[in-house]
């Protein structure tokens, strides 16, 4: 799916398109997990990246992530989009907190 969304929307400049991980709301046995008990770590998968931002000399600074990277996101922020009934978020590269090694 990552490549599919990435081909439909190409981020510009230092923007990164991310599909957030959806927290589990049910156990495998079918028990509902209360919202307060759900994992609050906000992370996702990068589905597309722009070419990078420019510094004061006009040189392109490449993004710090690439398509397929698993990233840690801020709890709030990003521009929410709906593409093919999937929610994705557009962030600036500098808004991404980290990536999983």
C-alpha positions as a Python dict, from the first residue, in 0.01 Angstrom:
ca = {
    (1, 'X'): (0, 0, 0),
    (2, 'X'): (281, 240, 77),
    (3, 'X'): (388, 266, -286),
    (4, 'X'): (27, 299, -402),
    (5, 'X'): (-43, 614, -200),
    (6, 'X'): (302, 755, -275),
    (7, 'X'): (234, 741, -650),
    (8, 'X'): (-90, 934, -610),
    (9, 'X'): (42, 1224, -401),
    (10, 'X'): (398, 1346, -426),
    (11, 'X'): (497, 1570, -132),
    (12, 'X'): (678, 1892, -218),
    (13, 'X'): (986, 2044, -56),
    (14, 'X'): (1057, 1897, 291),
    (15, 'X'): (714, 1733, 333),
    (16, 'X'): (673, 1368, 434),
    (17, 'X'): (354, 1164, 385),
    (18, 'X'): (295, 915, 670),
    (19, 'X'): (37, 646, 736),
    (20, 'X'): (-12, 631, 1114),
    (21, 'X'): (-32, 296, 1293),
    (22, 'X'): (-384, 234, 1415),
    (23, 'X'): (-395, 123, 1780),
    (24, 'X'): (-559, -211, 1857),
    (25, 'X'): (-904, -160, 2008),
    (26, 'X'): (-975, -531, 2063),
    (27, 'X'): (-769, -819, 2197),
    (28, 'X'): (-737, -1136, 1990),
    (29, 'X'): (-1008, -1284, 2214),
    (30, 'X'): (-1247, -1001, 2123),
    (31, 'X'): (-1227, -798, 2445),
    (32, 'X'): (-1251, -421, 2385),
    (33, 'X'): (-951, -223, 2512),
    (34, 'X'): (-1048, 107, 2681),
    (35, 'X'): (-906, 419, 2514),
    (36, 'X'): (-702, 508, 2825),
    (37, 'X'): (-528, 169, 2813),
    (38, 'X'): (-440, 190, 2443),
    (39, 'X'): (-83, 259, 2339),
    (40, 'X'): (-36, 637, 2304),
    (41, 'X'): (293, 617, 2112),
    (42, 'X'): (227, 785, 1779),
    (43, 'X'): (417, 621, 1500),
    (44, 'X'): (370, 534, 1137),
    (45, 'X'): (523, 435, 807),
    (46, 'X'): (658, 686, 555),
    (47, 'X'): (474, 639, 225),
    (48, 'X'): (630, 924, 25),
    (49, 'X'): (885, 1204, 70),
    (50, 'X'): (955, 1531, -105),
    (51, 'X'): (1296, 1616, -254),
    (52, 'X'): (1397, 1822, 52),
    (53, 'X'): (1402, 2179, 174),
    (54, 'X'): (1648, 2452, 82),
    (55, 'X'): (1899, 2623, 307),
    (56, 'X'): (1979, 2996, 299),
    (57, 'X'): (2224, 2942, 10),
    (58, 'X'): (1954, 2769, -197),
    (59, 'X'): (2110, 2423, -167),
    (60, 'X'): (1870, 2129, -129),
    (61, 'X'): (1885, 1954, 208),
    (62, 'X'): (1769, 1593, 156),
    (63, 'X'): (1498, 1457, 388),
    (64, 'X'): (1611, 1255, 690),
    (65, 'X'): (1368, 968, 615),
    (66, 'X'): (1283, 757, 313),
    (67, 'X'): (983, 562, 190),
    (68, 'X'): (916, 259, 411),
    (69, 'X'): (1084, 399, 725),
    (70, 'X'): (901, 347, 1056),
    (71, 'X'): (891, 684, 1230),
    (72, 'X'): (799, 836, 1566),
    (73, 'X'): (553, 1125, 1528),
    (74, 'X'): (447, 1412, 1751),
    (75, 'X'): (120, 1352, 1935),
    (76, 'X'): (-40, 1645, 1752),
    (77, 'X'): (21, 1806, 1417),
    (78, 'X'): (43, 1702, 1058),
    (79, 'X'): (-211, 1775, 788),
    (80, 'X'): (-471, 1496, 771),
    (81, 'X'): (-570, 1371, 425),
    (82, 'X'): (-795, 1091, 307),
    (83, 'X'): (-674, 899, 3),
    (84, 'X'): (-855, 586, -117),
    (85, 'X'): (-1043, 566, 217),
    (86, 'X'): (-710, 565, 407),
    (87, 'X'): (-607, 838, 649),
    (88, 'X'): (-257, 972, 588),
    (89, 'X'): (-78, 1272, 734),
    (90, 'X'): (156, 1525, 578),
    (91, 'X'): (438, 1642, 808),
    (92, 'X'): (745, 1856, 762),
    (93, 'X'): (1063, 1651, 781),
    (94, 'X'): (1170, 1850, 1089),
    (95, 'X'): (843, 1757, 1271),
    (96, 'X'): (931, 1386, 1271),
    (97, 'X'): (1080, 1294, 1609),
    (98, 'X'): (1282, 988, 1511),
    (99, 'X'): (1291, 667, 1312),
    (100, 'X'): (1317, 305, 1425),
    (101, 'X'): (1647, 136, 1341),
}
